[in-house]
Coordinates of C-alpha atoms and ligand atoms in Angstrom, one line a residue:
M1 CA 91.8 88.6 51.7
E2 CA 89.2 89.7 54.4
A3 CA 90.3 86.7 56.8
D4 CA 93.6 88.3 57.6
F5 CA 92.1 91.1 59.6
P6 CA 88.4 90.3 60.2
F7 CA 85.8 92.7 61.4
W8 CA 85.8 91.5 65.0
L9 CA 89.6 92.0 65.1
R10 CA 89.4 95.5 63.8
T11 CA 86.5 96.4 66.1
T12 CA 88.0 95.0 69.3
H13 CA 91.3 96.6 68.4
L14 CA 89.6 100.0 67.9
L15 CA 87.6 99.7 71.1
N16 CA 90.7 98.6 73.0
F17 CA 92.4 101.8 72.0
V18 CA 89.4 103.9 73.3
L19 CA 89.1 102.0 76.6
L20 CA 92.8 101.9 77.3
G21 CA 92.6 105.8 76.7
I22 CA 89.9 106.0 79.2
L23 CA 91.8 103.8 81.8
I24 CA 95.2 105.6 81.4
R25 CA 93.7 109.1 81.6
S26 CA 91.4 108.2 84.6
G27 CA 94.3 106.3 86.1
W28 CA 96.4 109.7 86.0
E29 CA 93.5 111.4 87.7
I30 CA 93.6 108.8 90.6
L31 CA 97.4 108.9 90.8
A32 CA 97.2 112.8 90.8
S33 CA 95.1 112.5 94.0
L34 CA 98.2 111.1 95.8
P35 CA 101.1 111.5 93.5
R36 CA 103.6 109.2 95.4
L37 CA 104.3 105.4 95.0
W38 CA 105.6 103.3 97.7
W39 CA 106.4 99.6 98.4
R40 CA 106.0 100.0 102.0
N41 CA 102.3 99.5 103.0
D42 CA 102.4 102.3 105.6
C43 CA 103.3 104.9 103.0
K44 CA 105.6 106.6 105.5
P45 CA 106.6 110.1 104.3
G46 CA 110.0 110.0 102.8
T47 CA 110.0 106.4 101.8
E48 CA 108.4 106.7 98.3
W49 CA 110.2 105.2 95.4
L50 CA 108.8 107.6 93.0
R51 CA 106.8 110.9 93.3
F52 CA 105.2 113.5 90.9
T53 CA 105.4 116.3 93.3
R54 CA 108.0 118.4 94.8
R55 CA 106.1 118.9 98.1
K56 CA 108.0 117.5 101.0
L57 CA 105.9 115.7 103.6
P58 CA 105.9 116.5 107.2
Q59 CA 107.3 113.4 109.1
E60 CA 104.9 114.1 112.0
E61 CA 101.6 112.2 112.1
G62 CA 98.3 113.9 112.1
V63 CA 99.3 117.3 110.8
Y64 CA 98.8 116.9 107.0
T65 CA 96.0 115.2 105.2
S66 CA 96.2 113.3 102.0
L67 CA 93.5 115.8 100.5
M68 CA 96.2 118.5 100.8
D69 CA 98.6 116.5 98.7
E70 CA 96.0 116.2 95.7
R71 CA 97.3 117.7 92.6
S72 CA 95.2 119.3 89.8
M73 CA 95.8 117.9 86.4
S74 CA 94.8 119.4 83.0
P75 CA 91.7 117.9 81.4
L76 CA 93.7 117.4 78.3
L77 CA 95.7 114.8 80.2
A78 CA 93.6 113.3 83.1
L79 CA 90.0 112.2 82.9
P80 CA 88.4 114.3 83.9
G81 CA 91.2 116.4 85.5
K82 CA 91.1 119.3 88.1
E83 CA 91.0 117.3 91.3
N84 CA 88.1 115.1 90.5
I85 CA 89.1 111.9 92.0
G86 CA 85.6 110.5 92.4
L87 CA 84.6 110.9 88.9
G88 CA 88.2 109.7 87.9
R89 CA 87.4 106.5 89.8
H90 CA 84.1 106.1 88.3
W91 CA 85.5 106.5 84.7
H92 CA 88.1 103.9 85.7
G93 CA 85.5 101.6 86.7
L94 CA 83.5 102.0 83.5
G95 CA 86.8 101.6 81.6
V96 CA 87.6 98.3 83.4
I97 CA 84.2 96.8 82.7
F98 CA 84.2 97.3 79.1
W99 CA 87.9 96.7 78.7
V100 CA 87.7 93.4 80.3
L101 CA 84.5 92.5 78.3
N102 CA 86.1 93.6 75.0
G103 CA 89.3 91.6 75.9
L104 CA 87.2 88.5 76.5
V105 CA 85.6 88.8 73.1
Y106 CA 89.0 89.2 71.6
V107 CA 90.7 86.3 73.2
I108 CA 87.6 84.0 72.7
M109 CA 87.5 84.9 68.9
L110 CA 91.3 84.6 68.7
F111 CA 91.0 80.9 69.7
A112 CA 87.7 80.2 68.0
T113 CA 89.1 81.4 64.6
G114 CA 92.5 79.8 65.1
L115 CA 94.1 83.2 64.6
W116 CA 95.9 82.8 67.9
N117 CA 98.8 81.0 66.1
R118 CA 99.6 84.3 64.6
I119 CA 100.5 86.0 67.8
I120 CA 101.3 83.2 70.1
P121 CA 104.8 81.8 69.3
T122 CA 104.9 77.8 69.0
S123 CA 108.6 77.4 68.6
W124 CA 111.6 78.4 70.6
D125 CA 113.0 79.9 67.4
V126 CA 111.0 82.9 68.1
F127 CA 113.5 84.2 70.6
P128 CA 116.7 84.2 68.2
Q129 CA 114.4 85.6 65.4
A130 CA 113.2 88.4 67.7
W131 CA 116.8 89.1 68.7
E132 CA 117.6 89.5 65.0
S133 CA 114.7 92.0 64.5
M134 CA 115.7 93.9 67.5
K135 CA 119.2 94.3 66.1
I136 CA 117.9 95.7 62.9
Y137 CA 115.6 98.1 64.6
A138 CA 118.5 99.2 66.9
G139 CA 120.3 100.2 63.7
F140 CA 117.2 102.2 62.6
G141 CA 116.6 99.5 60.0
V142 CA 113.5 97.6 59.1
P143 CA 113.1 93.9 59.0
S144 CA 112.3 92.9 55.4
L145 CA 108.7 92.1 54.4
E146 CA 108.8 88.4 54.1
H147 CA 109.4 88.2 58.0
F148 CA 105.9 89.6 58.7
Q149 CA 103.6 86.5 58.4
P150 CA 101.7 88.7 59.1
Y151 CA 103.8 89.4 62.2
D152 CA 107.5 88.9 62.8
A153 CA 109.0 87.2 65.7
L154 CA 109.4 90.4 67.8
Q155 CA 105.9 91.5 67.3
M156 CA 104.7 88.0 68.2
L157 CA 106.6 88.0 71.5
T158 CA 105.4 91.6 72.3
Y159 CA 101.8 90.9 71.5
T160 CA 101.7 87.7 73.5
G161 CA 103.4 89.5 76.4
V162 CA 100.9 92.5 76.4
V163 CA 97.7 90.3 75.8
F164 CA 98.6 87.2 78.1
I165 CA 101.0 88.8 80.7
L166 CA 100.6 92.5 80.9
A167 CA 96.9 92.7 80.8
P168 CA 96.2 90.0 83.3
L169 CA 98.8 91.6 85.7
M170 CA 96.9 95.0 85.2
I171 CA 93.6 93.2 86.2
A172 CA 95.1 91.2 89.0
T173 CA 96.8 94.3 90.7
G174 CA 93.7 96.3 90.1
L175 CA 91.5 93.8 91.9
A176 CA 94.2 93.7 94.9
M177 CA 93.7 97.4 95.6
A178 CA 89.9 97.0 96.3
P179 CA 89.2 97.0 100.0
A180 CA 86.5 94.5 99.8
I181 CA 88.9 92.0 98.2
R182 CA 91.6 92.8 100.7
A183 CA 89.4 92.3 103.7
R184 CA 88.5 89.1 102.3
Y185 CA 91.2 87.4 100.6
G186 CA 94.3 89.1 102.4
W187 CA 96.6 86.2 101.0
Y188 CA 96.0 87.2 97.7
V189 CA 97.0 90.9 98.2
K190 CA 100.0 89.6 99.9
L191 CA 101.0 87.9 96.7
F192 CA 101.9 91.4 95.4
G193 CA 103.6 92.5 98.5
G194 CA 100.4 94.2 99.9
P195 CA 98.3 97.0 98.6
Q196 CA 101.3 99.2 98.1
G197 CA 103.0 96.6 96.1
A198 CA 100.0 96.1 94.0
R199 CA 99.6 99.9 93.3
S200 CA 103.1 100.2 92.4
I201 CA 103.2 97.2 89.9
H202 CA 99.8 98.6 88.6
F203 CA 101.6 101.8 87.9
I204 CA 104.6 100.0 86.2
C205 CA 102.5 97.8 84.0
H206 CA 100.6 101.0 83.0
A207 CA 104.0 102.6 82.0
A208 CA 104.8 99.5 80.0
F209 CA 101.4 99.8 78.3
V210 CA 101.9 103.6 77.5
V211 CA 105.5 102.7 76.1
F212 CA 103.9 99.8 74.0
M213 CA 101.2 102.0 72.6
V214 CA 103.5 104.7 71.5
M215 CA 106.0 102.2 69.8
H216 CA 103.2 100.1 68.4
V217 CA 101.3 103.2 66.8
G218 CA 104.8 104.6 65.7
L219 CA 106.0 101.4 64.1
V220 CA 102.7 100.8 62.2
F221 CA 103.5 104.0 60.4
L222 CA 107.1 103.4 60.0
V223 CA 107.4 99.7 59.2
H224 CA 105.9 98.6 55.8
P225 CA 103.0 100.9 56.2
E226 CA 101.9 100.2 52.6
Y227 CA 101.5 96.6 53.5
N228 CA 100.1 97.0 57.0
L229 CA 97.7 99.9 56.8
P230 CA 95.3 98.7 54.1
R231 CA 94.9 95.4 55.7
M232 CA 94.4 96.7 59.3
M233 CA 92.2 99.6 58.4
L234 CA 90.3 98.4 55.4
G235 CA 90.5 94.7 55.8
V236 CA 92.0 94.4 52.3
E237 CA 95.2 93.2 51.0
A238 CA 96.2 95.7 48.3
N239 CA 99.3 97.3 47.7
E240 CA 98.1 99.8 45.2
P241 CA 99.0 103.4 46.2
E242 CA 95.4 104.6 46.2
Y243 CA 94.6 102.0 49.0
H244 CA 97.7 103.1 50.8
A245 CA 96.6 106.7 50.8
Q246 CA 93.2 105.8 51.8
A247 CA 94.3 103.6 54.7
F248 CA 96.9 106.1 55.9
T249 CA 94.0 108.9 56.1
V250 CA 91.7 106.5 57.8
A251 CA 94.4 105.4 60.4
L252 CA 95.4 109.0 61.1
G253 CA 91.8 110.1 61.2
T254 CA 90.9 107.6 63.6
I255 CA 93.6 108.4 66.1
V256 CA 92.8 112.1 65.9
V257 CA 89.1 111.3 66.5
V258 CA 89.7 108.9 69.4
I259 CA 92.1 111.5 71.1
G260 CA 89.4 114.2 70.5
L261 CA 86.8 112.0 72.0
L262 CA 88.9 111.2 75.1
I263 CA 89.6 114.8 75.7
G264 CA 85.9 115.7 75.0
L265 CA 85.0 113.2 77.8
S266 CA 86.8 115.4 80.3
Y267 CA 85.1 118.6 79.4
W268 CA 81.8 116.8 79.3
S269 CA 82.4 115.5 82.7
L270 CA 83.5 118.8 84.2
A271 CA 80.5 120.7 82.6
N272 CA 78.1 119.1 84.9
R273 CA 79.7 117.0 87.6
P274 CA 76.6 115.7 89.4
R275 CA 75.0 114.7 86.0
T276 CA 78.4 112.9 85.2
Q277 CA 78.3 111.1 88.5
R278 CA 74.7 109.9 88.1
F279 CA 75.6 108.7 84.6
L280 CA 78.8 106.9 85.6
V281 CA 77.2 105.1 88.6
A282 CA 74.3 104.1 86.7
V283 CA 76.6 102.3 84.1
T284 CA 78.9 100.8 86.6
E285 CA 76.3 99.8 89.3
P286 CA 75.5 96.4 88.0
A287 CA 79.2 95.2 88.0
R288 CA 79.6 96.7 91.5
K289 CA 76.7 94.8 92.7
I290 CA 77.7 91.5 91.1
F291 CA 81.4 91.4 92.1
L292 CA 82.3 93.7 95.1
N293 CA 79.1 94.4 97.1
R294 CA 78.8 90.7 97.9
M295 CA 82.2 90.4 99.4
R296 CA 82.3 90.2 103.1
P297 CA 85.4 90.5 105.3
R298 CA 86.9 87.5 107.0
L299 CA 89.1 89.3 109.4
A300 CA 89.9 86.9 111.9
T301 CA 90.6 84.0 109.6
R302 CA 91.5 84.9 106.1
N303 CA 93.0 88.3 105.8
G304 CA 96.4 86.9 106.9
L305 CA 97.6 90.0 108.9
T306 CA 99.5 89.6 112.1
E307 CA 101.0 91.9 114.6
K308 CA 104.1 92.1 112.3
D309 CA 102.1 93.9 109.7
I310 CA 101.0 96.7 111.9
S311 CA 102.2 100.0 110.5
E312 CA 104.7 102.3 111.8
F313 CA 103.0 105.4 110.3
H314 CA 99.3 106.2 109.7
W315 CA 98.3 108.9 107.2
T316 CA 95.4 111.1 108.0
N317 CA 92.5 112.5 106.1
G318 CA 90.6 115.2 107.9
L319 CA 92.1 117.0 110.9
P320 CA 90.5 117.1 114.4
P321 CA 87.8 119.7 114.8
T322 CA 89.0 123.3 115.6
E323 CA 87.6 125.7 118.1
D324 CA 85.5 127.3 115.3
E325 CA 84.2 123.7 113.9
S326 CA 83.2 122.2 117.1
P327 CA 84.0 123.9 120.5
E328 CA 81.8 121.2 122.0
W329 CA 84.3 118.4 120.9
L330 CA 87.2 120.5 122.2
A331 CA 85.7 121.0 125.5
H332 CA 85.0 117.1 125.8
R333 CA 88.6 116.4 125.0
E334 CA 89.8 118.9 127.6
N335 CA 87.6 116.9 129.9
T336 CA 89.1 113.5 128.8
W337 CA 85.6 112.6 127.4
A338 CA 84.1 112.2 130.9
D339 CA 80.9 114.1 129.8
W340 CA 81.0 113.2 126.1
R341 CA 77.9 111.0 125.0
L342 CA 77.1 109.2 121.8
E343 CA 73.6 110.0 120.8
I344 CA 71.7 107.1 119.3
G345 CA 68.4 107.2 117.8
G346 CA 66.4 109.5 115.4
E347 CA 63.2 109.8 113.3
L348 CA 62.5 106.1 113.1
D349 CA 63.3 105.3 116.7
D350 CA 60.9 105.9 119.6
K351 CA 63.9 106.5 122.0
T352 CA 67.2 108.5 121.9
L353 CA 69.9 107.2 124.1
H354 CA 73.2 108.8 125.3
L355 CA 76.0 106.5 125.8
S356 CA 79.3 107.3 127.6
L357 CA 82.6 106.0 126.7
Q358 CA 82.5 103.8 129.8
D359 CA 79.0 102.5 128.6
L360 CA 80.4 101.6 125.2
K361 CA 83.7 100.0 126.8
A362 CA 81.4 97.8 129.0
M363 CA 79.8 96.2 125.9
P364 CA 81.5 93.2 124.2
K365 CA 84.8 94.3 122.7
H366 CA 85.8 93.2 119.3
E367 CA 89.4 93.4 118.1
Y368 CA 91.1 92.7 114.8
I369 CA 94.0 93.7 112.6
A370 CA 93.1 95.3 109.3
T371 CA 94.5 97.5 106.6
H372 CA 92.8 100.8 106.1
S373 CA 92.9 102.2 102.6
C374 CA 92.0 105.7 101.5
M375 CA 90.6 105.9 97.9
Q376 CA 93.3 108.3 97.3
G377 CA 95.7 105.4 97.5
W378 CA 97.4 105.3 100.8
T379 CA 97.2 102.4 103.3
A380 CA 98.0 101.5 106.9
T381 CA 97.6 98.5 109.0
S382 CA 96.4 98.6 112.6
K383 CA 94.8 96.7 115.3
W384 CA 91.4 98.3 115.9
A385 CA 89.0 97.7 118.8
G386 CA 85.6 98.7 119.7
V387 CA 82.0 97.8 119.8
R388 CA 80.0 96.3 117.0
L389 CA 77.8 98.8 115.4
Q390 CA 75.0 96.3 115.4
D391 CA 75.3 95.8 119.2
V392 CA 74.9 99.6 119.7
L393 CA 71.9 99.7 117.5
E394 CA 70.3 96.9 119.2
L395 CA 70.1 99.0 122.3
L396 CA 67.4 101.0 120.5
G397 CA 65.3 97.8 120.4
P398 CA 64.4 95.6 117.2
R399 CA 65.3 97.4 113.9
P400 CA 62.4 99.4 112.6
D401 CA 61.0 97.8 109.5
N402 CA 61.6 100.8 107.3
A403 CA 65.1 101.2 108.4
K404 CA 67.4 100.5 105.6
Y405 CA 70.5 102.5 106.5
V406 CA 72.5 103.9 109.4
M407 CA 73.4 107.5 109.2
I408 CA 76.6 108.5 111.2
E409 CA 77.5 112.0 111.9
S410 CA 80.7 113.6 113.1
H411 CA 81.6 116.5 115.4
G412 CA 83.9 117.5 112.6
L413 CA 83.2 119.3 109.3
A414 CA 83.7 118.2 105.7
Q415 CA 87.0 119.3 104.4
V416 CA 85.6 120.9 101.3
M417 CA 82.2 121.2 99.8
Y418 CA 82.2 120.8 96.0
D419 CA 80.2 123.8 95.4
N420 CA 81.9 125.9 97.9
R421 CA 78.9 126.3 100.2
P422 CA 79.8 126.6 104.0
R423 CA 81.1 123.4 105.2
E424 CA 78.7 120.9 106.7
P425 CA 79.2 118.3 109.5
F426 CA 80.9 115.2 107.9
Y427 CA 78.7 112.2 107.7
A428 CA 78.2 108.7 106.1
V429 CA 75.2 106.5 105.5
I430 CA 76.0 102.7 105.7
P431 CA 73.8 100.1 104.1
L432 CA 72.4 97.1 106.1
A433 CA 74.8 94.5 104.7
D434 CA 77.8 96.6 105.7
I435 CA 76.3 97.2 109.3
Y436 CA 76.2 93.5 109.8
E437 CA 79.4 92.5 108.4
E438 CA 82.3 91.3 110.6
G439 CA 84.4 94.1 111.7
T440 CA 82.0 97.0 111.4
I441 CA 82.7 98.6 114.8
L442 CA 82.7 101.8 116.5
A443 CA 86.4 101.9 117.4
Y444 CA 87.8 103.4 120.6
E445 CA 91.2 101.9 120.6
R446 CA 94.0 101.6 118.0
N447 CA 97.0 99.3 118.6
G448 CA 96.0 98.9 122.2
E449 CA 95.7 102.6 123.0
P450 CA 92.9 105.0 123.2
L451 CA 92.2 106.6 119.8
E452 CA 94.5 109.5 118.9
D453 CA 92.7 112.9 118.1
H454 CA 93.5 112.8 114.5
L455 CA 92.3 109.2 114.2
G456 CA 89.0 110.2 115.4
A457 CA 89.0 110.4 119.3
P458 CA 87.0 109.3 121.1
L459 CA 85.0 107.1 118.6
R460 CA 85.2 106.3 114.9
L461 CA 83.7 104.0 112.5
R462 CA 85.4 101.0 110.9
V463 CA 83.8 99.2 107.9
E464 CA 86.7 97.2 106.6
S465 CA 85.2 96.1 103.2
N466 CA 84.9 99.9 102.4
H467 CA 87.4 102.7 101.5
G468 CA 88.3 105.2 104.3
Y469 CA 85.8 107.8 103.4
K470 CA 82.9 105.9 104.9
M471 CA 84.7 105.6 108.2
V472 CA 83.4 108.7 110.0
K473 CA 85.9 110.0 112.6
W474 CA 84.8 112.0 115.9
V475 CA 81.5 110.2 115.7
R476 CA 78.7 112.3 117.4
K477 CA 75.4 110.7 116.5
I478 CA 74.0 107.5 114.9
Q479 CA 70.6 106.7 113.8
W480 CA 68.5 104.5 111.6
V481 CA 67.2 106.1 108.3
E482 CA 65.0 104.8 105.6
D483 CA 66.6 106.6 102.7
Y484 CA 69.5 109.2 102.2
A485 CA 68.0 111.1 99.4
H486 CA 67.1 114.0 101.8
I487 CA 70.4 114.0 103.5
G488 CA 73.2 116.3 102.4
D489 CA 73.2 116.3 98.5
G490 CA 71.5 112.9 98.7
R491 CA 74.5 110.8 97.6
G492 CA 74.9 109.1 100.8
G493 CA 77.8 110.7 102.5
T494 CA 80.1 113.8 102.5
R495 CA 82.8 112.3 100.3
E496 CA 80.0 111.0 97.8
D497 CA 78.5 114.5 97.9
S498 CA 81.8 116.5 97.6
A499 CA 84.2 114.2 95.7
M500 CA 81.2 112.5 93.8
Q501 CA 82.4 109.0 95.1
A502 CA 80.3 105.8 94.8
F503 CA 77.7 105.4 97.6
N504 CA 79.2 102.0 98.3
G505 CA 82.8 102.7 99.5
R506 CA 84.3 99.5 97.9
I507 CA 85.6 101.3 94.9
Ligands
MTE1 N1 84.7 113.3 110.3 C1 85.6 113.0 109.4 N2 85.7 111.6 109.2 C2 86.5 111.1 108.3 C3 87.2 112.2 107.3 C4 86.9 113.5 107.5 O1 87.5 114.3 106.7 N3 86.1 113.9 108.5 N4 88.0 111.6 106.3 C5 87.5 110.2 106.0 C6 88.7 109.7 104.9 S1 88.6 110.2 103.3 C7 89.6 108.7 105.4 S2 90.7 108.0 104.3 C8 89.7 108.4 106.7 C9 91.1 108.6 107.3 O2 91.4 108.1 108.5 P1 92.5 108.5 109.4 O3 92.8 109.9 109.3 O4 92.3 108.0 110.7 O5 93.7 107.8 108.8 O6 88.8 109.1 107.5 C10 87.5 109.3 107.0 N5 86.7 109.8 108.0
MO2 MO1 90.1 108.8 102.1

């Protein structure tokens, strides 16, 4: 009877397995980049509720970077493994896009074909019946076949829970971690207790998914396999032993092939990381363009943050320049920035200006409260103040026609280069839309105080719809550019180059 397990059901089910594999394995890569979970949104060291590292964190701010906390995972477990958070995030993005599409097809077909009534309970009797099944399983028994029509009460409840509660919660908490969403719909992120609540719930739901998958696969082989497997695998209702053997082989073979494929993706990814990055960016770019790139922050009105949300602790990524890295920056700091100048202007401009901190402070000041999020997973909420990037750029005169981006360079060097060449100055390229959004400032103050050294003194960039890696600290120079292909490795920023992140800092 083909209708029982129709082709669309078997196909979406198989794809779901592959895509969940991609999501879980790339999720582990992302978690490994900061192997700690918090409920507190400032991620203060020592307040984790769960950690996967023995490393003890210093309590002092600004001496330890999140990059130092990253763990290397085996490519057998994580996608791709070996400290490749950028590629891990891209794989996660690809997984999400296709998993959500596949899930939509499944749910639409479920209702279109009426098969929904097999998994969604319509009577309260399902609870006592499920309880009975549970007692049988607890005694290592198996409910008898007539309970499976085709699913028993416990299965119905579990499937309904996974499809209609767990999966949507996974999507909802995933969205709540995107900086672009947080800067625009702060109230939404507060529903989960803030970004760290969302991150922790996302992790707990993932654990539930893993437990479900293990039990689900296990029970398929243990509970009336001669009845289930031929229907699921072959779409036939046949209890003859030869069908059973065939279905068993197909089921086991499929699992082995999928696991092999998932591990293969890791090794394929690591074999040529720039190529993997290009491939994953190309596949995920349309979805990024449609959903995240349009979101603009509404800092003053809608992010819902108040003074009460300001963090007690602020993580650091990237330590202040040292004597070898920038003697110049150190000399300016000694001199409390009196002779320090921000250089603005470059190839596309007919003039170059040198602005002192006093010049910048004399310009209109913009101040707001926002939550910083590092792509590795930590967050911190602060009140930032500074001058709008667009106001500073206007001092150069009208924007040159061919100017498409602003390139921002730091006094500091990149923490690492992916191919181990000598470290180059940290830089980021910001597209027009981000330059003109509310809250894109060159900040010289945090929480009403001059910027501290580790936070980017004397001047750092803030682009609230983006992840931290776009927000250059210890800014030295800004200029209009037409393209970024010729800058660095041509990916639009130090973290894009070295960690192979997306050009757009929203994921
Ligand atoms: N010059 C420079 N700027 C930088 C970095 C860096 O390593 N060097 N790290 C970036 C990253 S990945 C993050 S998350 C933020 C961290 O900002 P914070 O140290 O002020 O918290 O700075 C960004 N700006
Ligand atoms: Mo970061």
